[in-house]
Coordinates of C-alpha atoms in Angstrom, one line a residue:
M30 CA -0.1 0.0 0.0
N31 CA 1.5 3.3 -1.0
S32 CA 0.1 6.5 -2.4
D33 CA 1.3 6.2 -6.0
L34 CA 0.1 2.7 -6.2
I35 CA -3.4 3.6 -5.0
S36 CA -3.6 6.6 -7.1
K37 CA -2.8 4.7 -10.3
A38 CA -5.3 2.0 -9.2
K39 CA -8.0 4.7 -8.7
S40 CA -7.3 6.3 -11.9
F41 CA -7.7 2.9 -13.7
G42 CA -11.0 2.6 -12.0
F43 CA -10.4 0.2 -9.2
S44 CA -13.0 0.5 -6.3
D45 CA -12.0 0.6 -2.7
K46 CA -13.8 -3.0 -2.5
Q47 CA -11.5 -4.5 -5.3
I48 CA -8.4 -2.9 -3.8
A49 CA -9.2 -4.3 -0.4
H50 CA -9.9 -7.8 -1.9
L51 CA -6.4 -7.8 -3.6
S52 CA -4.6 -6.4 -0.6
G53 CA -6.2 -8.8 2.1
I54 CA -7.5 -5.7 4.0
T55 CA -10.9 -4.2 4.7
E56 CA -12.6 -1.6 2.5
K57 CA -12.6 0.8 5.4
E58 CA -8.7 0.6 5.8
V59 CA -8.4 1.5 2.1
R60 CA -10.8 4.3 2.4
D61 CA -9.0 5.6 5.6
F62 CA -5.7 5.3 3.8
R63 CA -6.9 7.3 0.7
K64 CA -8.3 10.2 2.9
R65 CA -4.9 10.3 4.8
E66 CA -3.1 10.6 1.5
G67 CA -5.6 13.2 0.0
L68 CA -6.7 10.8 -2.8
L69 CA -10.2 11.9 -3.3
P70 CA -12.2 12.1 -6.6
S71 CA -13.0 15.4 -8.4
Y72 CA -16.3 15.8 -10.1
R73 CA -16.6 17.0 -13.7
L74 CA -19.6 18.4 -15.5
V75 CA -20.9 16.4 -18.4
D76 CA -20.5 18.5 -21.5
T77 CA -24.1 18.5 -22.7
C78 CA -23.2 21.2 -25.2
A79 CA -20.7 19.3 -27.1
A80 CA -18.1 22.0 -26.4
E81 CA -19.9 24.4 -28.6
F82 CA -21.0 26.5 -25.7
E83 CA -20.0 26.3 -21.9
A84 CA -22.2 23.7 -20.2
Y85 CA -24.0 24.8 -17.0
T86 CA -26.2 21.6 -16.6
P87 CA -25.5 20.3 -13.1
Y88 CA -24.9 16.7 -14.2
Y89 CA -21.6 15.3 -12.8
Y90 CA -19.3 12.1 -13.0
S91 CA -16.2 11.5 -10.9
T92 CA -12.7 11.0 -12.0
Y93 CA -9.2 10.6 -10.4
D94 CA -7.4 11.9 -13.4
R95 CA -8.0 15.6 -13.0
E96 CA -7.3 18.1 -10.2
D97 CA -9.9 20.7 -10.8
D98 CA -13.5 20.1 -9.4
E99 CA -16.4 21.7 -11.4
I100 CA -19.1 21.3 -8.6
K101 CA -20.9 24.5 -8.0
V102 CA -21.2 24.9 -4.2
T103 CA -24.7 26.2 -2.9
E104 CA -25.8 26.9 0.7
T105 CA -29.4 25.5 0.3
R106 CA -30.2 22.4 2.5
K107 CA -29.5 19.4 0.4
V108 CA -31.1 15.9 0.3
M109 CA -29.6 13.1 -1.6
I110 CA -31.8 10.5 -3.3
L111 CA -30.3 7.1 -4.1
G112 CA -31.9 5.6 -7.4
G113 CA -32.4 1.9 -8.2
G114 CA -29.2 1.6 -10.5
P115 CA -29.2 -0.3 -13.8
N116 CA -32.5 -1.7 -15.0
R117 CA -32.6 -5.4 -15.0
I118 CA -35.4 -8.1 -14.7
G119 CA -36.2 -8.0 -10.9
Q120 CA -35.4 -4.1 -10.6
G121 CA -38.4 -2.4 -12.0
I122 CA -38.7 1.2 -13.3
E123 CA -41.4 1.6 -10.6
F124 CA -38.6 2.6 -8.3
D125 CA -37.5 5.3 -10.7
Y126 CA -41.0 6.7 -10.6
C127 CA -40.7 6.9 -6.8
C128 CA -37.3 8.6 -7.0
V129 CA -38.5 11.3 -9.4
H130 CA -41.7 12.1 -7.5
A131 CA -39.5 12.4 -4.3
S132 CA -37.2 14.9 -6.2
F133 CA -40.3 17.0 -7.4
A134 CA -41.8 16.9 -3.8
L135 CA -38.7 17.9 -2.1
K136 CA -38.2 20.9 -4.5
E137 CA -41.6 22.0 -3.7
A138 CA -40.6 21.8 0.1
G139 CA -37.6 24.2 -0.7
L140 CA -35.1 21.7 -0.5
E141 CA -32.1 21.1 -3.1
T142 CA -32.1 17.6 -4.5
V143 CA -29.1 15.5 -5.4
M144 CA -29.8 12.4 -7.4
V145 CA -27.5 9.6 -7.5
N146 CA -28.1 6.8 -10.2
S147 CA -26.3 5.2 -12.9
N148 CA -28.8 4.4 -15.5
P149 CA -29.1 6.6 -18.6
E150 CA -32.5 4.9 -19.6
T151 CA -34.4 6.4 -16.5
V152 CA -36.3 9.7 -16.0
S153 CA -34.2 10.3 -12.6
T154 CA -31.1 10.6 -14.8
D155 CA -32.6 13.3 -16.9
Y156 CA -30.6 16.5 -16.5
D157 CA -33.7 18.6 -15.3
T158 CA -35.2 16.1 -12.8
S159 CA -33.1 17.2 -9.9
D160 CA -31.0 20.1 -8.9
K161 CA -27.9 18.1 -9.2
L162 CA -27.4 14.7 -10.8
F163 CA -24.3 12.5 -10.2
F164 CA -23.9 9.7 -12.7
E165 CA -22.3 7.2 -10.3
P166 CA -22.5 3.6 -9.3
L167 CA -24.6 2.9 -6.1
T168 CA -21.7 1.7 -3.9
L169 CA -20.8 2.8 -0.3
E170 CA -17.6 4.5 -1.6
D171 CA -19.2 6.6 -4.3
V172 CA -22.4 7.7 -2.3
L173 CA -20.1 8.6 0.7
H174 CA -17.9 10.8 -1.5
I175 CA -20.9 12.6 -3.0
Y176 CA -22.6 13.0 0.3
H177 CA -19.6 14.5 2.1
R178 CA -18.4 16.6 -1.0
E179 CA -22.1 18.2 -1.2
Q180 CA -22.4 18.5 2.5
C181 CA -26.0 16.9 2.3
W182 CA -28.4 17.4 5.3
G183 CA -29.8 13.8 4.7
A184 CA -30.3 10.9 2.3
I185 CA -33.2 8.9 1.2
V186 CA -32.7 5.1 0.6
Q187 CA -36.4 4.2 0.6
F188 CA -37.2 4.7 -3.1
G189 CA -34.6 2.9 -5.0
G190 CA -35.7 -0.6 -4.2
Q191 CA -33.3 -3.2 -2.6
T192 CA -30.1 -1.7 -4.0
P193 CA -29.9 1.5 -1.8
L194 CA -31.5 -0.3 1.1
N195 CA -28.6 -2.7 1.3
L196 CA -26.3 0.3 1.8
A197 CA -28.4 1.8 4.7
I198 CA -26.4 0.5 7.5
G199 CA -23.1 1.1 6.0
L200 CA -24.0 4.8 5.3
K201 CA -25.2 5.3 8.9
E202 CA -22.0 4.0 10.2
N203 CA -20.1 6.5 8.1
G204 CA -22.1 9.5 9.5
V205 CA -24.8 9.8 6.8
N206 CA -28.1 11.1 8.0
I207 CA -30.6 8.7 6.7
I208 CA -34.0 10.4 6.8
G209 CA -37.2 8.3 7.0
T210 CA -37.3 5.0 8.7
S211 CA -34.2 4.4 10.6
P212 CA -31.5 1.8 9.3
D213 CA -31.8 -0.1 12.5
N214 CA -35.6 -0.6 12.0
I215 CA -35.1 -1.4 8.4
E216 CA -32.7 -4.1 9.6
I217 CA -35.4 -5.5 11.9
A218 CA -37.6 -6.1 8.9
E219 CA -34.7 -7.4 6.7
D220 CA -33.2 -9.8 9.4
R221 CA -35.2 -12.9 9.7
K222 CA -34.6 -13.6 13.4
L223 CA -35.2 -9.9 14.5
F224 CA -38.5 -9.9 12.2
A225 CA -39.7 -13.2 13.7
A226 CA -39.1 -11.7 17.2
M227 CA -41.1 -8.6 16.4
L228 CA -44.0 -10.6 15.0
H229 CA -44.1 -12.9 18.2
K230 CA -44.1 -9.6 20.3
L231 CA -47.1 -8.3 18.3
D232 CA -48.8 -11.8 18.2
I233 CA -49.0 -11.7 14.3
P234 CA -48.6 -15.1 12.8
Q235 CA -46.2 -16.0 10.0
P236 CA -45.7 -19.3 8.1
P237 CA -43.3 -21.7 9.9
N238 CA -39.8 -21.1 8.8
G239 CA -36.0 -21.8 9.5
L240 CA -32.6 -20.6 8.4
A241 CA -29.8 -22.6 6.8
I242 CA -26.1 -22.0 6.1
N243 CA -25.5 -25.3 4.7
E244 CA -27.3 -28.3 3.1
Q245 CA -27.8 -30.5 6.3
E246 CA -29.3 -27.3 8.1
A247 CA -31.7 -26.7 5.1
L248 CA -32.8 -30.5 5.3
H249 CA -33.4 -30.1 9.0
A250 CA -35.4 -27.0 8.6
S251 CA -37.6 -28.4 5.7
E252 CA -38.2 -31.4 8.0
K253 CA -39.4 -29.1 10.8
V254 CA -41.7 -27.0 8.7
G255 CA -42.8 -29.7 6.1
Y256 CA -42.8 -29.7 2.4
P257 CA -43.5 -28.0 0.1
V258 CA -41.0 -25.1 1.3
L259 CA -40.1 -21.8 -0.4
V260 CA -36.3 -21.4 -0.3
R261 CA -34.5 -18.0 -1.1
P262 CA -31.2 -16.3 -0.3
S263 CA -31.5 -13.3 2.1
F264 CA -31.1 -9.7 0.7
V265 CA -32.2 -10.7 -2.8
L266 CA -33.3 -8.7 -5.7
G267 CA -36.6 -9.4 -7.5
G268 CA -36.9 -12.9 -6.0
R269 CA -33.7 -14.0 -7.6
A270 CA -33.0 -17.7 -6.8
M271 CA -36.2 -18.2 -5.1
Q272 CA -37.8 -21.6 -5.6
I273 CA -40.5 -23.8 -4.4
V274 CA -39.2 -27.2 -3.3
Y275 CA -41.2 -30.4 -2.8
S276 CA -38.5 -32.9 -1.8
D277 CA -35.1 -33.7 -0.2
S278 CA -33.4 -34.3 -3.5
E279 CA -34.7 -31.0 -4.9
L280 CA -33.6 -29.1 -1.7
K281 CA -30.0 -30.8 -1.9
H282 CA -29.7 -29.7 -5.6
Y283 CA -30.8 -26.1 -4.7
M284 CA -28.3 -25.8 -1.9
R285 CA -25.5 -27.2 -4.0
Y286 CA -25.9 -25.4 -7.2
A287 CA -28.3 -22.4 -6.8
V288 CA -26.9 -20.5 -4.0
E289 CA -23.8 -19.5 -1.8
A290 CA -25.0 -19.7 1.7
S291 CA -22.9 -18.2 4.6
P292 CA -23.6 -17.1 8.2
E293 CA -23.9 -13.5 6.9
R294 CA -26.1 -14.5 4.0
P295 CA -28.2 -17.6 5.2
V296 CA -30.8 -19.3 3.0
L297 CA -34.5 -18.7 4.3
V298 CA -36.7 -21.8 4.4
D299 CA -40.4 -21.1 4.5
K300 CA -43.5 -23.2 4.6
F301 CA -45.2 -22.7 1.3
L302 CA -48.8 -22.2 1.7
E303 CA -50.4 -23.9 -1.4
D304 CA -53.7 -22.3 -2.9
A305 CA -53.3 -19.3 -0.5
T306 CA -54.3 -15.8 -1.7
E307 CA -51.5 -13.3 -1.6
V308 CA -52.3 -9.7 -0.8
D309 CA -49.9 -6.6 -1.1
V310 CA -50.6 -3.6 1.3
D311 CA -49.0 -0.4 0.9
C312 CA -49.2 2.4 3.5
V313 CA -47.6 5.8 4.4
S314 CA -46.7 6.7 7.9
D315 CA -45.3 9.7 9.9
V316 CA -45.1 7.6 13.2
G317 CA -41.4 8.0 13.7
H318 CA -41.8 11.9 14.1
F319 CA -43.6 11.5 17.5
Q320 CA -42.2 10.4 20.9
N321 CA -45.3 8.4 21.4
P322 CA -46.0 6.2 18.2
A323 CA -49.6 6.2 19.0
E324 CA -49.8 9.8 18.1
G325 CA -48.7 9.3 14.6
T326 CA -50.7 8.8 11.5
I327 CA -50.7 5.7 9.2
V328 CA -52.8 5.4 6.1
I329 CA -53.2 2.5 3.9
G330 CA -52.9 3.5 0.3
G331 CA -54.2 0.3 -1.0
L332 CA -54.8 -3.3 -0.6
L333 CA -54.0 -5.5 -3.7
E334 CA -55.4 -9.0 -4.1
H335 CA -53.4 -11.2 -6.3
I336 CA -55.2 -13.1 -9.1
E337 CA -52.6 -15.8 -9.1
F338 CA -52.2 -18.1 -6.1
A339 CA -49.4 -17.7 -3.7
G340 CA -45.8 -18.4 -5.1
V341 CA -45.8 -16.0 -7.9
H342 CA -43.6 -13.0 -7.4
S343 CA -45.5 -9.8 -6.6
G344 CA -43.7 -8.1 -9.4
D345 CA -45.3 -10.7 -12.0
A346 CA -48.8 -11.2 -10.4
A347 CA -51.8 -9.6 -11.7
M348 CA -53.6 -7.7 -8.9
V349 CA -57.0 -6.3 -8.2
L350 CA -57.7 -3.1 -6.1
P351 CA -59.6 -3.1 -3.9
P352 CA -59.8 -6.8 -3.1
H353 CA -62.7 -8.8 -4.5
T354 CA -63.0 -12.1 -2.8
L355 CA -61.6 -11.3 0.7
S356 CA -64.0 -11.1 3.7
Q357 CA -64.3 -8.0 5.7
Q358 CA -62.8 -9.8 8.8
V359 CA -59.6 -10.6 6.7
I360 CA -59.4 -7.0 5.4
D361 CA -59.7 -5.6 9.0
T362 CA -57.1 -8.1 10.3
M363 CA -54.7 -7.0 7.6
R364 CA -55.3 -3.3 8.5
Q365 CA -54.8 -4.0 12.1
Y366 CA -51.5 -5.9 11.4
T367 CA -50.2 -3.3 9.1
H368 CA -50.8 -0.5 11.6
A369 CA -49.2 -2.6 14.5
M370 CA -46.1 -3.3 12.3
A371 CA -45.6 0.4 11.2
R372 CA -46.0 1.8 14.8
E373 CA -43.5 -1.0 16.1
L374 CA -40.9 -0.2 13.3
N375 CA -41.6 3.7 13.7
V376 CA -42.0 4.0 10.0
V377 CA -41.5 7.4 8.5
G378 CA -42.7 7.3 4.8
L379 CA -43.5 4.1 3.0
M380 CA -43.9 0.6 3.9
N381 CA -45.1 -2.5 1.9
V382 CA -46.5 -5.7 3.5
Q383 CA -47.1 -9.0 1.8
Y384 CA -49.7 -11.3 3.3
A385 CA -50.9 -14.8 2.5
V386 CA -54.6 -15.6 3.3
K387 CA -55.4 -19.4 3.7
D388 CA -58.6 -20.7 5.5
E389 CA -59.5 -17.0 6.7
V390 CA -56.0 -16.9 8.5
V391 CA -54.0 -14.0 7.6
Y392 CA -50.0 -14.8 7.6
V393 CA -47.4 -12.2 7.1
L394 CA -44.7 -13.2 4.4
E395 CA -42.6 -10.1 4.6
V396 CA -42.4 -6.5 5.4
N397 CA -40.3 -3.8 3.5
P398 CA -40.1 -0.4 5.0
R399 CA -39.5 1.2 1.7
A400 CA -41.3 2.0 -1.6
S401 CA -42.6 -1.1 -3.4
R402 CA -43.1 -1.8 -7.0
T403 CA -46.8 -1.2 -6.4
I404 CA -46.5 2.5 -5.3
P405 CA -47.1 4.0 -8.8
F406 CA -49.9 1.7 -9.6
V407 CA -51.6 2.4 -6.3
S408 CA -51.2 6.1 -6.6
K409 CA -52.7 6.4 -10.0
A410 CA -55.5 4.1 -9.0
I411 CA -56.5 6.2 -6.0
G412 CA -55.4 9.6 -7.4
V413 CA -53.0 10.4 -4.6
P414 CA -49.3 10.8 -5.1
L415 CA -48.0 8.5 -2.3
A416 CA -44.2 8.8 -3.1
K417 CA -44.5 12.6 -3.0
L418 CA -46.4 12.6 0.2
A419 CA -43.8 10.1 1.7
A420 CA -40.8 12.3 0.6
K421 CA -42.4 15.3 2.4
V422 CA -43.0 13.2 5.4
M423 CA -39.4 12.2 5.4
A424 CA -38.4 15.7 5.2
G425 CA -40.2 16.5 8.5
R426 CA -43.9 17.2 7.5
T427 CA -46.8 15.1 9.0
L428 CA -49.8 13.5 7.2
K429 CA -52.3 15.8 9.0
D430 CA -50.3 18.9 7.7
L431 CA -50.4 17.3 4.2
G432 CA -54.2 16.6 4.4
F433 CA -54.0 12.8 3.8
T434 CA -55.4 11.0 6.9
E435 CA -58.2 8.8 5.5
E436 CA -57.7 5.6 3.4
I437 CA -59.5 5.9 0.0
W438 CA -61.6 2.8 -1.2
P439 CA -62.3 3.2 -4.9
S440 CA -65.7 2.7 -6.3
Y441 CA -64.2 1.2 -9.4
W442 CA -61.9 -1.6 -10.0
A443 CA -58.1 -1.2 -11.0
I444 CA -56.4 -4.2 -12.3
K445 CA -52.5 -4.5 -12.5
E446 CA -51.1 -6.8 -15.1
S447 CA -47.6 -7.5 -15.8
V448 CA -45.7 -7.4 -19.2
F449 CA -43.2 -10.2 -20.0
P450 CA -40.4 -10.3 -22.5
F451 CA -41.0 -14.1 -23.4
N452 CA -41.1 -13.5 -27.2
R453 CA -37.6 -12.1 -27.1
F454 CA -36.3 -15.3 -25.3
H455 CA -36.9 -18.3 -27.5
G456 CA -37.4 -21.6 -25.8
Q457 CA -37.7 -19.9 -22.4
D458 CA -40.7 -21.4 -20.4
I459 CA -43.3 -18.8 -19.5
L460 CA -44.3 -20.2 -16.2
L461 CA -44.6 -17.8 -13.3
S462 CA -42.7 -18.4 -10.1
P463 CA -41.2 -16.7 -7.0
E464 CA -38.5 -15.3 -9.2
M465 CA -39.4 -12.1 -10.9
K466 CA -39.6 -12.2 -14.7
S467 CA -41.5 -9.2 -15.9
T468 CA -40.2 -6.1 -17.5
G469 CA -43.4 -3.9 -16.9
E470 CA -47.0 -3.4 -16.0
V471 CA -50.2 -2.0 -17.3
M472 CA -53.5 -0.9 -15.6
G473 CA -57.1 -1.6 -16.5
L474 CA -59.7 0.6 -15.0
D475 CA -63.5 0.1 -15.0
A476 CA -66.6 0.1 -12.9
D477 CA -67.1 -3.7 -13.9
L478 CA -64.4 -6.1 -12.6
G479 CA -64.5 -8.4 -15.7
T480 CA -64.1 -5.4 -18.0
A481 CA -61.2 -3.9 -16.0
Y482 CA -59.5 -7.4 -16.4
A483 CA -60.1 -7.4 -20.1
K484 CA -58.7 -3.9 -20.5
S485 CA -55.5 -5.0 -18.7
Q486 CA -55.1 -7.8 -21.0
M487 CA -55.5 -5.8 -24.0
A488 CA -52.9 -3.3 -22.6
A489 CA -50.5 -6.2 -22.1
H490 CA -50.8 -7.0 -25.8
S491 CA -52.7 -10.2 -25.2
P492 CA -56.4 -9.2 -25.9
L493 CA -58.9 -12.0 -25.0
P494 CA -61.0 -13.7 -27.8
L495 CA -64.6 -13.2 -27.8
E496 CA -65.3 -16.4 -29.8
G497 CA -63.4 -19.5 -31.1
K498 CA -61.6 -22.5 -29.9
I499 CA -59.8 -23.1 -26.4
F500 CA -57.1 -25.6 -25.8
I501 CA -57.0 -27.0 -22.4
S502 CA -54.5 -29.2 -20.8
V503 CA -54.1 -29.2 -16.9
N504 CA -52.1 -31.1 -14.3
K505 CA -53.7 -33.9 -12.2
N506 CA -53.9 -31.5 -9.2
D507 CA -56.1 -29.1 -11.1
K508 CA -58.3 -31.7 -12.9
D509 CA -61.0 -31.6 -10.1
R510 CA -61.5 -27.9 -10.6
I511 CA -61.1 -27.6 -14.4
A512 CA -64.8 -28.6 -15.2
G513 CA -66.3 -25.5 -13.6
I514 CA -64.0 -23.3 -15.8
A515 CA -64.6 -25.3 -18.9
R516 CA -68.5 -24.9 -18.3
Q517 CA -68.0 -21.3 -18.2
F518 CA -66.3 -21.2 -21.6
S519 CA -68.7 -23.6 -23.0
E520 CA -71.7 -21.5 -22.0
L521 CA -70.1 -18.5 -23.7
G522 CA -70.0 -20.5 -27.0
F523 CA -66.4 -21.7 -27.2
E524 CA -65.4 -24.9 -28.6
L525 CA -63.2 -27.0 -26.2
I526 CA -60.2 -28.8 -27.4
C527 CA -58.2 -31.1 -24.8
T528 CA -55.8 -33.9 -24.5
E529 CA -57.3 -37.3 -23.4
G530 CA -56.8 -36.9 -19.5
T531 CA -58.2 -33.4 -19.3
A532 CA -61.1 -34.4 -21.8
E533 CA -62.2 -37.3 -19.7
V534 CA -62.8 -35.1 -16.7
I535 CA -64.6 -32.4 -18.7
R536 CA -66.8 -35.0 -20.6
A537 CA -67.7 -36.6 -17.1
A538 CA -69.2 -33.2 -16.1
G539 CA -71.6 -33.4 -19.2
I540 CA -69.6 -30.8 -21.3
E541 CA -68.9 -31.3 -25.0
V542 CA -65.2 -31.6 -25.7
H543 CA -62.9 -32.4 -28.8
H544 CA -60.1 -34.8 -28.2
V545 CA -56.5 -33.8 -29.7
H546 CA -53.4 -35.9 -29.8
K547 CA -50.6 -35.4 -27.3
L548 CA -47.3 -34.3 -29.0
A549 CA -46.0 -37.9 -28.8
E550 CA -49.1 -39.6 -30.0
G551 CA -49.1 -38.3 -33.6
R552 CA -50.5 -35.4 -35.6
P553 CA -52.4 -33.1 -35.8
H554 CA -51.5 -32.1 -32.2
S555 CA -52.0 -28.9 -30.2
I556 CA -48.9 -27.2 -31.7
D557 CA -50.1 -27.9 -35.3
L558 CA -53.5 -26.3 -34.3
L559 CA -51.6 -23.3 -32.8
K560 CA -49.3 -22.8 -35.7
N561 CA -52.4 -23.0 -38.2
G562 CA -54.4 -20.3 -36.2
D563 CA -57.0 -22.9 -35.1
I564 CA -56.7 -22.0 -31.4
D565 CA -57.8 -18.7 -29.8
L566 CA -56.9 -19.2 -26.1
V567 CA -54.8 -21.8 -24.2
I568 CA -55.2 -22.9 -20.6
N569 CA -52.1 -25.0 -19.7
T570 CA -51.0 -25.5 -16.0
P571 CA -47.8 -27.0 -15.1
S572 CA -47.1 -30.6 -14.1
G573 CA -44.4 -29.7 -11.4
Q574 CA -41.4 -28.0 -10.6
T575 CA -39.6 -29.6 -13.7
P576 CA -42.2 -29.3 -16.4
R577 CA -42.4 -31.8 -19.3
S578 CA -40.9 -30.7 -22.6
D579 CA -44.2 -31.1 -24.3
E580 CA -45.6 -28.5 -22.1
V581 CA -42.8 -26.0 -22.6
K582 CA -43.2 -26.4 -26.4
I583 CA -46.9 -25.8 -26.2
R584 CA -46.6 -22.6 -24.0
T585 CA -43.8 -21.1 -26.0
T586 CA -45.5 -21.8 -29.3
A587 CA -48.6 -20.0 -27.9
V588 CA -46.4 -17.0 -27.0
Y589 CA -44.8 -17.0 -30.6
C590 CA -48.2 -17.2 -32.3
R591 CA -49.5 -14.4 -30.2
V592 CA -52.3 -16.6 -28.6
P593 CA -53.4 -15.6 -25.1
I594 CA -52.3 -18.2 -22.5
M595 CA -53.4 -18.8 -18.9
T596 CA -51.0 -21.0 -16.7
T597 CA -53.2 -20.8 -13.6
L598 CA -56.8 -21.7 -13.0
S599 CA -57.3 -18.5 -11.2
S600 CA -56.2 -16.4 -14.3
A601 CA -58.4 -18.7 -16.6
S602 CA -61.4 -18.0 -14.5
A603 CA -60.8 -14.3 -14.6
A604 CA -60.5 -14.6 -18.3
A605 CA -64.0 -16.3 -18.7
S606 CA -65.5 -13.5 -16.5
A607 CA -63.8 -10.8 -18.6
I608 CA -64.9 -12.3 -21.9
A609 CA -68.5 -12.5 -20.5
A610 CA -68.4 -8.8 -19.4
L611 CA -67.2 -7.8 -23.0
R612 CA -69.8 -10.0 -24.7
N613 CA -72.5 -8.5 -22.4
H614 CA -71.9 -4.7 -22.6
G615 CA -68.6 -4.2 -24.3
Y616 CA -66.2 -1.5 -22.9
E617 CA -65.9 2.3 -22.7
V618 CA -62.7 4.3 -22.4
K619 CA -62.3 7.5 -20.4
P620 CA -59.4 9.4 -19.0
I621 CA -57.9 8.3 -15.5
Q622 CA -58.8 11.9 -14.2
E623 CA -62.5 11.1 -14.6
Y624 CA -62.2 8.3 -12.2
H625 CA -60.8 10.6 -9.5

């Protein structure tokens, strides 16, 4: 370690973390050494005028190759907003919406905003969104440099998703004033043991669960809670490497090949509640501003009931606002639990809770004291800019000051549907799972639930047919429920086409159905019919964790032929209701403002 070597390494782009790894010391020791030697980055303006005129746009990048610093120092109180970083599947653009709205809200409150993000494809990195933009990676090293160079009053980590949230503790330890929910309380929600202790104290149930740092511990935990189990690494982005496991052999394979487990990053093993209904709840809170948490205000922005059963990542699931099948008792219980947890965590700003409801019992799956992917959708559905309100609350205002103290229960239906990139990934199965795969979302609004769902399917580029032929093939677990859905489509005048096993079940219920060969039985089979344009809708539910190759071919062919496909019975039932609504009274279009 010497000044010349470190200076050269920094000018070549090595991070403190890389230098620490190569030197066998800690990142903090590298940072302390650099500071002692005066090795700090300077910040240059991006030349937005291509050298034709002098550029004044406050849009900066760091460099170790120049001495002069082009930052324009101001005396205004500054708040740093950490963005979501590069867009990738699992890290949605919804977080960028929240960052942009936070910037607008803080400007309205008279504060100077400093945006830190590294994605040129976002609105937060437009030169005129914030007072200053730093086009830098979201690492502890880079964020600390900017925070101290700009002499910020506070930093917001709630709006960029999991990426900035993972920096919260390190930032606090290095003197950063995290405004909003404190990093210690964020840690309670993120750390599985602390979280379980909080739920036990509040008498709130969660599915049986355990932790594992090796294969043996994982097997022991799964034996204790019973299969099926949901396994996932801790601190993941977009449900990456999450999987539902049904046997010891699957679990061993997962622990050996899917994840790296360690005492700092254990694998979470949760009992998977089959056929449960999942619900996302978003709320905004100012509780942390008060000595007595009971004096604070908590307002639920929306309760979103998933159309797919539990096990589909919330970023991929279709959702209904307000809930359409839950009892009043379940809704009241979720409200009570949400308020209790927000008060216990002293939440300042936004909080998202994911619940599972099975047999009228409400279980908490996880709590995120931050903006969630559903905030933009909920805000537009209820006509209240939740991210803006949360930013002002984090800057010191109360919800009473801002005039938002009552939950809004819409008199119409808002459906969130996800948009997927499957037609760009040839051969990739389209099944939804705990791992997020969507790349965007759309909204369907209407006074009628079925019509709202139909609108959401049109917006997601898979409009539902009003007549024609439906191919149905379901797994053995779904066979006892498929007859009711088949009857709905038959009564709407659709011709049903099935492989032998599914056809037998539907015929036994007295419904007319046409038989088609399985792929291995000869032609014509379902793929021939799809390619010839003879099928207008596909209902195909998977046979297990490792689907048969026939199923994958059918689903991928449906995507390439632009035929709508339903892979769960709940979405198939929703499709039947939507087609009935369109057939009965069509649909109208009106601006979102008229709903508010």
